[in-house]
PDB file of C-alpha atoms in Angstrom:
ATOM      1  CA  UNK A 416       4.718  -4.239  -4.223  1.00 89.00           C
ATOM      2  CA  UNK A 417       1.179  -5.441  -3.135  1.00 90.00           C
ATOM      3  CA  UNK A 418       1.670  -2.684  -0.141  1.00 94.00           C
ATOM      4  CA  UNK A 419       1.714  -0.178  -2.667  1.00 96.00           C
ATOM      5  CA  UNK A 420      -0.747  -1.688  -4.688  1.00 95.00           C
ATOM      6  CA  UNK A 421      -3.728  -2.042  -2.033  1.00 97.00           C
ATOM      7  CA  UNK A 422      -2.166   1.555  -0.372  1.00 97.00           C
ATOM      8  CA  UNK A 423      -3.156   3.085  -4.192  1.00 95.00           C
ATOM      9  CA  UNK A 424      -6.817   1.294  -3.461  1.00 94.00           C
ATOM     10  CA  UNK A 425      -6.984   3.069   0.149  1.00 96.00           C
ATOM     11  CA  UNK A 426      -6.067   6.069  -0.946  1.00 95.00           C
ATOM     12  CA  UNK A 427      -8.758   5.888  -3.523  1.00 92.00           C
ATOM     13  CA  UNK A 428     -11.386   4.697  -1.033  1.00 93.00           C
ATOM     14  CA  UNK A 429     -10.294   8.282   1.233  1.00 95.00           C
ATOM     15  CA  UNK A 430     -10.551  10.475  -1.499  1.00 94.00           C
ATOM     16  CA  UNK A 431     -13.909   9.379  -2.583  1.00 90.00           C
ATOM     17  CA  UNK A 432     -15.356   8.646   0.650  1.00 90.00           C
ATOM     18  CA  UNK A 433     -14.012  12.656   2.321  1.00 92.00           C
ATOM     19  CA  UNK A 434     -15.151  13.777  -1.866  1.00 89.00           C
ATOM     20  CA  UNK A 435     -11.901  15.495  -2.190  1.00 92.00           C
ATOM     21  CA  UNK A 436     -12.554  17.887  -4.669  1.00 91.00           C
ATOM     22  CA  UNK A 437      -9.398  17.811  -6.649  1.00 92.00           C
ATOM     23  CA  UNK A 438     -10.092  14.239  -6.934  1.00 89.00           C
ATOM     24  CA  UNK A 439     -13.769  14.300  -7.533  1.00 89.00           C
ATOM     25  CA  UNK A 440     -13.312  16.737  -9.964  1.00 90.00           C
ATOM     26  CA  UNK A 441     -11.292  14.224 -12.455  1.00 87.00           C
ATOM     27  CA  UNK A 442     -13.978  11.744 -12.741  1.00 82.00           C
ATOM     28  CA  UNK A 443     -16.790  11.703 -15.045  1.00 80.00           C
ATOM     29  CA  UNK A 444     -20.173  13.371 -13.941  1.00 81.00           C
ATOM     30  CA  UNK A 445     -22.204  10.116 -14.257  1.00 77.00           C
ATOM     31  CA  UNK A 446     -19.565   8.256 -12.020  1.00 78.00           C
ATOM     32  CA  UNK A 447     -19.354  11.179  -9.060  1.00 80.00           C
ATOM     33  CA  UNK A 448     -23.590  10.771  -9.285  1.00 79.00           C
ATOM     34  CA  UNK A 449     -23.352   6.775  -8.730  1.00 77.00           C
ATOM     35  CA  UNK A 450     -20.940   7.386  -5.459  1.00 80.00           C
ATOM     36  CA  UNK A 451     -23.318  10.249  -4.101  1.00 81.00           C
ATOM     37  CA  UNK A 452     -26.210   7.965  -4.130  1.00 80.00           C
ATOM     38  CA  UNK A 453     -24.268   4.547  -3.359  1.00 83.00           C
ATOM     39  CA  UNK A 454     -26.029   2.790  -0.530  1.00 87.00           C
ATOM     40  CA  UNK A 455     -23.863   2.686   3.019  1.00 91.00           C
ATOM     41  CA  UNK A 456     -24.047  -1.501   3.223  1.00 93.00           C
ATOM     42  CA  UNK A 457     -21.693  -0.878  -0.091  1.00 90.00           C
ATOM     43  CA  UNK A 458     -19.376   1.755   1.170  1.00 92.00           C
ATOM     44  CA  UNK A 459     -19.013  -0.552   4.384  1.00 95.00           C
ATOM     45  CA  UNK A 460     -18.125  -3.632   1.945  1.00 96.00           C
ATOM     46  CA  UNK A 461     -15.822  -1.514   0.051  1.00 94.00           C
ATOM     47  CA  UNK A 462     -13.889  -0.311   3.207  1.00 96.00           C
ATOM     48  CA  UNK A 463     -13.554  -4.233   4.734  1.00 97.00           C
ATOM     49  CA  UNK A 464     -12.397  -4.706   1.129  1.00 97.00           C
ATOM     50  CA  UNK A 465      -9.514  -2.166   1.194  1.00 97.00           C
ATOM     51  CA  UNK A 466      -8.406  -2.287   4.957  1.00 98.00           C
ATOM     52  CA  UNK A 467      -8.361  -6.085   4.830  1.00 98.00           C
ATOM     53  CA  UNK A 468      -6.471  -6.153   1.902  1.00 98.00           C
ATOM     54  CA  UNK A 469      -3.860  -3.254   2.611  1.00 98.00           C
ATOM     55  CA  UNK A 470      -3.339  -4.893   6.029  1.00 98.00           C
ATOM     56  CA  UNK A 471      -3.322  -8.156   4.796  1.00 97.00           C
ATOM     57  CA  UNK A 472      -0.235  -7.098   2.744  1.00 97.00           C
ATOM     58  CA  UNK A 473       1.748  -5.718   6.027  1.00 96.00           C
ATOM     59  CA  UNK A 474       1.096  -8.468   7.865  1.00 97.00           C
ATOM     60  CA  UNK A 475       2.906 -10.302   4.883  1.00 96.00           C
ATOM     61  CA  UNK A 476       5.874  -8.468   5.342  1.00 94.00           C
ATOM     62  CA  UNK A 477       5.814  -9.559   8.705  1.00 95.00           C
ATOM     63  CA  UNK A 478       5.489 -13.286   7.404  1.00 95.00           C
ATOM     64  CA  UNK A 479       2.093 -13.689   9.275  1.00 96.00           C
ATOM     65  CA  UNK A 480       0.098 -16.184   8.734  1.00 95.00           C
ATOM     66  CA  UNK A 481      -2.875 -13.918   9.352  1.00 97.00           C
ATOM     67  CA  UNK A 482      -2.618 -12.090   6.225  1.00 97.00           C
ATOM     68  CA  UNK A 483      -4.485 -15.395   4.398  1.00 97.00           C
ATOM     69  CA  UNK A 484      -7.576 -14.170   6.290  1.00 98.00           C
ATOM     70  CA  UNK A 485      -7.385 -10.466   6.009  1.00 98.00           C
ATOM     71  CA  UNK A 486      -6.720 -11.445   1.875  1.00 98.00           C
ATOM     72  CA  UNK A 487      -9.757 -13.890   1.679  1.00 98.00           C
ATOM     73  CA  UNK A 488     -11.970 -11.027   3.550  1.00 98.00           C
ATOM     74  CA  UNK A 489     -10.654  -8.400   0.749  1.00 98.00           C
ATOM     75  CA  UNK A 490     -11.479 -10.916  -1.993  1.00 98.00           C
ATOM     76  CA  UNK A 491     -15.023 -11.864  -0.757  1.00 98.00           C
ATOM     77  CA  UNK A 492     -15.966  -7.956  -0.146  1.00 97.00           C
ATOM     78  CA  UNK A 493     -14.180  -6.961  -3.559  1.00 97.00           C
ATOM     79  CA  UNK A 494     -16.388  -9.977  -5.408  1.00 97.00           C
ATOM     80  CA  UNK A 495     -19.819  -8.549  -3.363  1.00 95.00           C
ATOM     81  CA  UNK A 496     -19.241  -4.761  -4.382  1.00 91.00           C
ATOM     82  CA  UNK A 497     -18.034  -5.494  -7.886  1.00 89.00           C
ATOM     83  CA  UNK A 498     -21.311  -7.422  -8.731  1.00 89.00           C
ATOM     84  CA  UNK A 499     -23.396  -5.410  -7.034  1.00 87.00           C
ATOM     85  CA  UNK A 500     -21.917  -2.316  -9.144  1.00 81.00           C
ATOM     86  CA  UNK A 501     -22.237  -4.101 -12.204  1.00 81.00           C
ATOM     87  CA  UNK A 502     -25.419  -5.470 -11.614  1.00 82.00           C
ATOM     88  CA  UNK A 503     -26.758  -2.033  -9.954  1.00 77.00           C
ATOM     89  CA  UNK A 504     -28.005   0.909 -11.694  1.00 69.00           C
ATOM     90  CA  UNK A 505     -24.051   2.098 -12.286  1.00 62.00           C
ATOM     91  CA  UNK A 506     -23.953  -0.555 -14.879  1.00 58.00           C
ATOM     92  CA  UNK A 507     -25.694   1.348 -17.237  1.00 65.00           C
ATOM     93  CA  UNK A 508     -23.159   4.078 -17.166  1.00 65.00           C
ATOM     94  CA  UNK A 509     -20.662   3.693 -19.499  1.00 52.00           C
ATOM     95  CA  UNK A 510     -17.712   4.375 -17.349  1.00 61.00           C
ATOM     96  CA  UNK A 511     -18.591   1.118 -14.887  1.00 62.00           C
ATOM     97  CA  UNK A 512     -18.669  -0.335 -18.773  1.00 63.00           C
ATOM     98  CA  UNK A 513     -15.313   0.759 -19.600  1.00 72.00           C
ATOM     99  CA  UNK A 514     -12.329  -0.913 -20.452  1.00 80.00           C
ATOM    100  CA  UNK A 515      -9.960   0.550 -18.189  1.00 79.00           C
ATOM    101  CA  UNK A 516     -12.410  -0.507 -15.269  1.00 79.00           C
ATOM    102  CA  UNK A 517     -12.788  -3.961 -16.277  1.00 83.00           C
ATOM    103  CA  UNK A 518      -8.654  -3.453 -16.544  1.00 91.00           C
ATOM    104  CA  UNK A 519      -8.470  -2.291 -12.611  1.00 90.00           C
ATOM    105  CA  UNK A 520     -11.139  -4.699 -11.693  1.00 90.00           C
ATOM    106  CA  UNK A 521      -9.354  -7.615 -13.062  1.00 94.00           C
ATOM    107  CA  UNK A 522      -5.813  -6.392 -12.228  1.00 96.00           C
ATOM    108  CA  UNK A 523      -7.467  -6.087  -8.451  1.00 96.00           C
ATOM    109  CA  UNK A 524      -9.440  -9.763  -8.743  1.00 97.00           C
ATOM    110  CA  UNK A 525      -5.906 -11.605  -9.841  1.00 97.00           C
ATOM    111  CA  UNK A 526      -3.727  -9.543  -7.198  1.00 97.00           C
ATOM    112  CA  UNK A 527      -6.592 -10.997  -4.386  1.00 98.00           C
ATOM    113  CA  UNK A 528      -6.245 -14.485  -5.582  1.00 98.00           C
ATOM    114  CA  UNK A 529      -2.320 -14.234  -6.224  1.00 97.00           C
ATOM    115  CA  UNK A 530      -1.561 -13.131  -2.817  1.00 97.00           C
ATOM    116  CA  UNK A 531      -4.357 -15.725  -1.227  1.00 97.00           C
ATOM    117  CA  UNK A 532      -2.399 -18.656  -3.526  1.00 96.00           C
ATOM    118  CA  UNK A 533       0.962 -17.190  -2.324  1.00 94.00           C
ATOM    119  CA  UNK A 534       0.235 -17.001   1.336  1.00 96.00           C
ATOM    120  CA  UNK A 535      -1.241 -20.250   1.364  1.00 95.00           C
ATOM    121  CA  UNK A 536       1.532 -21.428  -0.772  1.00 94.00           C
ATOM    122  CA  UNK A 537       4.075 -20.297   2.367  1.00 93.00           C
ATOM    123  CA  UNK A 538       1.973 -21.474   5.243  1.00 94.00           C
ATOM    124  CA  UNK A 539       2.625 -25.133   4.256  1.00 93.00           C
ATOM    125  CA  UNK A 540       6.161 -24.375   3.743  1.00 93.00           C
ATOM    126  CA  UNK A 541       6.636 -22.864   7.324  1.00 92.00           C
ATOM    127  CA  UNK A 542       7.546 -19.079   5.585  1.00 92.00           C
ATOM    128  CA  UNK A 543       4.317 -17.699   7.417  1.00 90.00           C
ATOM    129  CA  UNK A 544       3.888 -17.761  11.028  1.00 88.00           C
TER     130      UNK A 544
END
């Protein structure tokens, strides 16, 4: 499940990033205007973010103990470009002030810490090599 999960936040990250059009198209103008203008140092957090997580989450299917780092990386990047968003000029918008992004945002902040807890969790009980 948390394969698919972070694979649904990679595939998000590639259609924004390559501005898909069919993709773009679905979001609201404001929104499409705050990731035109986003500065690079936050598209490079946002892509440690995602990779670390989505490989994090393979690597626990192999029952590596690696994926504790990959899924600490994911959280610290996540926590750095979620406060910077809300903090930035995109908190004004009212989309970065809706509901079903504080939703996502928290749905994405517990599934960080759950799998962190769970991994570390299995390393002391030998599970994760």
């Amino acid at each position: 499940m948390g394969a698919l999960w972070f694979a649904m936040g990679a595939l998000d990250y590639v259609m924004i990033s390559y501005k898909i059009p069919a993709y773009m198209q679905t979001m609201p103008e404001d929104l499409r205007y705050w990731f035109d203008r986003r500065p690079v140092w936050f598209t490079g957090v946002w892509a440690i973010s995602v990779w670390s997580a989505l490989l994090g989450s393979f690597l626990l299917l192999l029952r590596r103990r690696q994926a504790l780092r990959l899924f600490v990386l994911a959280l610290v990047g996540f926590i750095i470009a979620a406060l910077w968003a809300y903090l930035s000029e995109a908190a004004n918008m009212a989309h970065m002030q809706s509901t079903i992004t504080h939703i996502f945002n928290g749905l994405i902040l517990f599934s960080l810490v759950y799998f962190i807890f769970f991994c570390r969790r299995y390393i002391q009980t030998g599970v994760l090599r």
